[in-house]
Coordinates of C-alpha atoms in Angstrom, one line a residue:
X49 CA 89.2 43.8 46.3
X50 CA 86.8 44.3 43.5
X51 CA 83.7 42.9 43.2
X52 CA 82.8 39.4 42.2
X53 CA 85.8 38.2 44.0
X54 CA 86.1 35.7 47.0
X55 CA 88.4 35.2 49.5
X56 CA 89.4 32.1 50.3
X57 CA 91.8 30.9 53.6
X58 CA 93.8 27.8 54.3
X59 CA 95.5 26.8 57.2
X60 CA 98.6 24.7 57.5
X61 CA 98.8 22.8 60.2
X62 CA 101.5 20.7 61.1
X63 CA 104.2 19.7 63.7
X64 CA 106.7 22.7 63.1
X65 CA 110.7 20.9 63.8
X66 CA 110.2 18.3 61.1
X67 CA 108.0 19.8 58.4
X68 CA 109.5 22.5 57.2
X69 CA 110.4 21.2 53.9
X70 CA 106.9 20.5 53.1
X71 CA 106.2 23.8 54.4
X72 CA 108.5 25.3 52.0
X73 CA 107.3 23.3 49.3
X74 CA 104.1 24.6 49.7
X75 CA 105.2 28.1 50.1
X76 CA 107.5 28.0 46.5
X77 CA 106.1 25.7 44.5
X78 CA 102.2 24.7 45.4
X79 CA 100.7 27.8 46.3
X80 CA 102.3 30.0 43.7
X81 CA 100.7 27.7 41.3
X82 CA 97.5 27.1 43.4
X83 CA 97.3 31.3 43.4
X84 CA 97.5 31.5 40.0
X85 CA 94.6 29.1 38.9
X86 CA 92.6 30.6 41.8
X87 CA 92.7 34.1 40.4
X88 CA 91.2 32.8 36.9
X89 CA 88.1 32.1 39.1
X90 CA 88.2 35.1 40.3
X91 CA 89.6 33.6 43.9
X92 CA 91.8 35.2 46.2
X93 CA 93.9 32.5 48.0
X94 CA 95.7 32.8 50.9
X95 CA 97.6 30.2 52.9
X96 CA 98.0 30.6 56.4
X97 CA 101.4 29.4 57.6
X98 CA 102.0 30.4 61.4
X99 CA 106.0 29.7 61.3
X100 CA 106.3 33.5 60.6
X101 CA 102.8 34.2 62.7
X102 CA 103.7 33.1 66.5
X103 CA 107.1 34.7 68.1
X104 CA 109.0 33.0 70.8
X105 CA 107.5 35.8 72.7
X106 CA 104.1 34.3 72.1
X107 CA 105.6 31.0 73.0
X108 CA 106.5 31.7 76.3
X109 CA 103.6 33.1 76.9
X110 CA 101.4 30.5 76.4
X111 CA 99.7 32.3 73.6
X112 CA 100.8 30.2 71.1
X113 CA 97.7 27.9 71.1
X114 CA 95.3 30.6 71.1
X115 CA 96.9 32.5 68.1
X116 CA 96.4 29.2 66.2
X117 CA 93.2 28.4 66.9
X118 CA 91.9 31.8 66.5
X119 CA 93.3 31.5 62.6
X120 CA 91.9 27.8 62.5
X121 CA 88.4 29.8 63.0
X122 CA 89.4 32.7 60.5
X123 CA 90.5 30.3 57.8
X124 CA 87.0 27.8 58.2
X125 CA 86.1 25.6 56.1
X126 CA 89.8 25.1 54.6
X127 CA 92.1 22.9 56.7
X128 CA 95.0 21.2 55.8
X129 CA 96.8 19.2 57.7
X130 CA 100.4 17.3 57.5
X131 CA 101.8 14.8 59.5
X132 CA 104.6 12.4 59.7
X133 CA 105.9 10.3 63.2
X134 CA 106.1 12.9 66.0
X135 CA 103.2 14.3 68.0
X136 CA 104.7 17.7 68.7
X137 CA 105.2 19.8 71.5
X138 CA 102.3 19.7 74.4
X139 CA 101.4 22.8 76.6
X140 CA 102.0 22.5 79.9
X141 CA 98.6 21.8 81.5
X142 CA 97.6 20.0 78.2
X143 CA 96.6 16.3 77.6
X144 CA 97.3 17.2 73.7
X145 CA 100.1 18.7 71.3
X146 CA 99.3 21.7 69.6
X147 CA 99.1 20.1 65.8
X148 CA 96.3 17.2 67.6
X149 CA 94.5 20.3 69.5
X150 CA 94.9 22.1 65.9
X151 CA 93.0 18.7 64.4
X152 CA 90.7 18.3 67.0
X153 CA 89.6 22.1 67.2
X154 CA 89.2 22.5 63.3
X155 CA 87.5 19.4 62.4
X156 CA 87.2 16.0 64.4
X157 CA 85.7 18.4 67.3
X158 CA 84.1 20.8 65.3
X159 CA 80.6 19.9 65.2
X160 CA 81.0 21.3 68.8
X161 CA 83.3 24.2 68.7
X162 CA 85.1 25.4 71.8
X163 CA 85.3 28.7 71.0
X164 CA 83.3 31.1 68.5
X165 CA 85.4 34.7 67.8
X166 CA 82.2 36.4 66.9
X167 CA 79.0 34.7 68.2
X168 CA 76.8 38.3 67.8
X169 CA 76.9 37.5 64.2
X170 CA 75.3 34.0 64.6
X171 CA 72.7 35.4 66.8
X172 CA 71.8 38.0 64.6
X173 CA 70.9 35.7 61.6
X174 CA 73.5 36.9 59.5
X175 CA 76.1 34.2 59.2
X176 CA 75.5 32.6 55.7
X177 CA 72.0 33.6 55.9
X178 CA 70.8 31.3 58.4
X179 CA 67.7 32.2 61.2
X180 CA 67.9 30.5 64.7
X181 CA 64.9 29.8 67.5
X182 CA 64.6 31.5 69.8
X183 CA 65.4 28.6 72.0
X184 CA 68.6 28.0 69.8
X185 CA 69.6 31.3 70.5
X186 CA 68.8 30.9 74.0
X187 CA 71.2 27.6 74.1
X188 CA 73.8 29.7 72.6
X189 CA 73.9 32.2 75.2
X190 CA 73.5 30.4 78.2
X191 CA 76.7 28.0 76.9
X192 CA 79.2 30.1 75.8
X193 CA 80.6 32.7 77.9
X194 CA 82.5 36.1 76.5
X195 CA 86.1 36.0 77.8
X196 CA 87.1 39.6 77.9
X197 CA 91.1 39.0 78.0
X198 CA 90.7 36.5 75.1
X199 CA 88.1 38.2 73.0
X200 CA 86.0 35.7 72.3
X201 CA 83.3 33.6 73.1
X202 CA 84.4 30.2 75.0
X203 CA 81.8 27.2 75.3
X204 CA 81.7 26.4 78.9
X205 CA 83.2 23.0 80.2
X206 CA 80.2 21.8 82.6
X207 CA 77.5 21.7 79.2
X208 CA 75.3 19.2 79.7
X209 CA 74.7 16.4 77.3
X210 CA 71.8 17.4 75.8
X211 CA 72.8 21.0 75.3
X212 CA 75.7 19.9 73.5
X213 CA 73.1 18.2 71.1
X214 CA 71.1 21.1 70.5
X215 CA 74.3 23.0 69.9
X216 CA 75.8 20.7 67.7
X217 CA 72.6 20.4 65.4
X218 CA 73.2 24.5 65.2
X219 CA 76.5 24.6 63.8
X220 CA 75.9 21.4 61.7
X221 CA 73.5 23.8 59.8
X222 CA 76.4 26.4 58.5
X223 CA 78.9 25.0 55.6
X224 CA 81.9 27.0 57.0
X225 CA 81.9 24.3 60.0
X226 CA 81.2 21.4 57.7
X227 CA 84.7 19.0 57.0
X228 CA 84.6 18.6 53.1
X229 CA 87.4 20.5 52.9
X230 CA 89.5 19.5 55.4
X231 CA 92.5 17.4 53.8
X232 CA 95.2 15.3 55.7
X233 CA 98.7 14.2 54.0
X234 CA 100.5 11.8 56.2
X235 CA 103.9 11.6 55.4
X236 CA 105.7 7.6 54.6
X237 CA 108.2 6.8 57.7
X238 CA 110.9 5.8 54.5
X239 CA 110.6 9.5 53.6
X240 CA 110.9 10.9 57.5
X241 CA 113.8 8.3 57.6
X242 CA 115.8 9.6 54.3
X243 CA 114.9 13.1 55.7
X244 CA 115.7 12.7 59.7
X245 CA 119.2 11.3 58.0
X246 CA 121.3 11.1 61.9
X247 CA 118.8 13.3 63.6
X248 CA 116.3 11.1 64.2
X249 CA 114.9 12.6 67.6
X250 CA 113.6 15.6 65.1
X251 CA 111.4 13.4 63.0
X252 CA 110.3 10.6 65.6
X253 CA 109.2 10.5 68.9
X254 CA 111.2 9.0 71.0
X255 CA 109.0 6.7 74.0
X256 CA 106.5 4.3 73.0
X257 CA 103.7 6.7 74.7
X258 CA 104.1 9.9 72.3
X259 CA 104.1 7.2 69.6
X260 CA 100.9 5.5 69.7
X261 CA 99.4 8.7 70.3
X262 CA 100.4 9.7 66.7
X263 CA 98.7 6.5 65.6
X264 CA 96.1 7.1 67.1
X265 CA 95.5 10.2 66.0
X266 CA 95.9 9.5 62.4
X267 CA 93.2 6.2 62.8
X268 CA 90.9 9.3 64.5
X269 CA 91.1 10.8 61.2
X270 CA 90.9 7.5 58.9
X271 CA 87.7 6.7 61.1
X272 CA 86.0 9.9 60.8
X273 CA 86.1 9.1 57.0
X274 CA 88.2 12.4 56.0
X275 CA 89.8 12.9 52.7
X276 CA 93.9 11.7 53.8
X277 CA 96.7 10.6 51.2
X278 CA 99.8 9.0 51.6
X279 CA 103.1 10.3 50.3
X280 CA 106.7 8.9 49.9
X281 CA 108.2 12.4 48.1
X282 CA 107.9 15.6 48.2
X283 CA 106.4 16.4 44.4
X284 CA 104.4 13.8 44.8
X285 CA 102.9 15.7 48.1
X286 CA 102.9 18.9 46.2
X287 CA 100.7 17.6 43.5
X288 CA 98.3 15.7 46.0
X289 CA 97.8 19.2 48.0
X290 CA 97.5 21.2 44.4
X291 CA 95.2 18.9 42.8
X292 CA 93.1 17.9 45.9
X293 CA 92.4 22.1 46.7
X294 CA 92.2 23.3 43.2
X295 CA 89.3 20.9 42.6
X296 CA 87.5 21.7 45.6
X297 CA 88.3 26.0 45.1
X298 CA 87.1 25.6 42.0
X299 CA 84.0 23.6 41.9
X300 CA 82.7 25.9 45.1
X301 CA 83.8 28.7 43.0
X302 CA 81.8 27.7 40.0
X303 CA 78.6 26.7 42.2
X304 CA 79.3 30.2 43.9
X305 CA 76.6 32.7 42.1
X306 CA 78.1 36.1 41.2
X307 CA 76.1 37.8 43.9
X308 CA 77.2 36.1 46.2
X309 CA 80.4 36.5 45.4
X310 CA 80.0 40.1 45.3
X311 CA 78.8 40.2 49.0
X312 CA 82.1 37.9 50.1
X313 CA 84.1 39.8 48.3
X314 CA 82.8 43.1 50.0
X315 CA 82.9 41.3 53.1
X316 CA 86.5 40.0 52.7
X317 CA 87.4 44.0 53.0
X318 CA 86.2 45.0 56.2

């Protein structure tokens, strides 16, 4: 990439069986345009869409969670996130589906993060130029543990209380882990009804149970004060998404000084 260029990452996340037109959308229409207006700001965009990322293979496997969480970290700060009336498929062993552990993991949990790819970097002053204690560092260490067959660093489940404090007032401190641009699009249930047409087990969960915990996870979101619209079509969705990113892409791009740009840009390549 040459210099003066940034790279800039955004995950989709979303139940998968009853999304995919505004998945597709996204794909033709939004981003295509979105790409476009990025590259006049001298902005690479690039949408992360794990439909064509996690093979049955994976599935079956239980790999499929990792896979998505490990982009949720590449992608940080940008998070976009869709849903409609189902709660998605859950793990087995798993309280959650893997859109609400996608949510929880990429922003209503983040301040805490259960797992850092590359913590070396942190502890070497060298992510977004911040310096750490040495007791900061030491907190660090002592609560997240390097998992060799997952490659990467996982916090440990027995942290005390006060640790997570200290811990959470570390990652407070770095903008990619911040939630301004984090951006949730629930969908009307008229639209999931015109859309479902017969096959409503597709677009609505079926016992009360998996219900309310859709619910609730959308008041999680309304309470933690995130930016979430409403939508009853899908061009009206389309322009929510392209107008609500573009502004942000290109008010951090014009705050972004060149140099720094430069040094993403480089960074981007590696």
């Amino acid at each position: 990439m040459a210099a003066g260029w940034k790279t800039v990452r955004v995950f989709i996340s979303s139940t998968f069986r009853d999304m995919h037109r505004e998945r597709d959308h996204l794909v033709r229409v939004v981003f295509p345009e979105l790409k476009e207006r990025c590259r006049t700001k001298h902005v690479q965009l690039v949408d992360v869409d794990l439909r064509w990322g996690v093979t049955q293979a994976d599935a079956e496997h239980g790999k499929a969670l990792d896979i998505c969480l490990d982009e949720i970290d590449s992608c940080r700060p940008y998070f976009l996130g869709i849903l409609g009336h189902r709660y998605g498929f859950v793990p087995e062993g798993h309280r959650h589906s893997i859109a609400a552990q996608e949510i929880y993991h990429g922003v209503l949990h983040g301040s805490v993060p259960k797992q850092v790819v590359d913590l070396r970097k942190i502890l070497a002053d060298q992510l977004e130029g911040q310096t750490l204690s040495s007791e900061q560092k030491d907190y660090l260490v002592r609560c997240y543990r390097w998992d060799a067959d997952k490659r990467k660093y996982l916090l440990q489940e027995d942290v005390a209380p006060e640790d997570a404090d200290i811990i959470r007032s570390v990652f407070e401190r770095y903008s990619t882990y911040q939630k301004d641009r984090s951006f949730f699009f629930f969908r009307s249930e008229a639209l999931s009804r015109q859309i479902a047409g017969t096959e409503t087990s597709d677009f609505f969960e079926q016992n009360q149970d998996d219900q309310d915990k859709v619910e609730s996870l959308k008041k999680e979101i309304e309470d933690a004060w995130l930016p979430h619209f409403e939508y009853s079509d899908l061009e009206t969705f389309g322009r929510l998404v392209l107008d609500t990113l573009w502004k942000r892409i290109e008010l951090e791009a014009e705050q972004t000084p060149i140099e720094e740009r430069d040094w993403l840009g480089q960074e981007a390549e590696l």
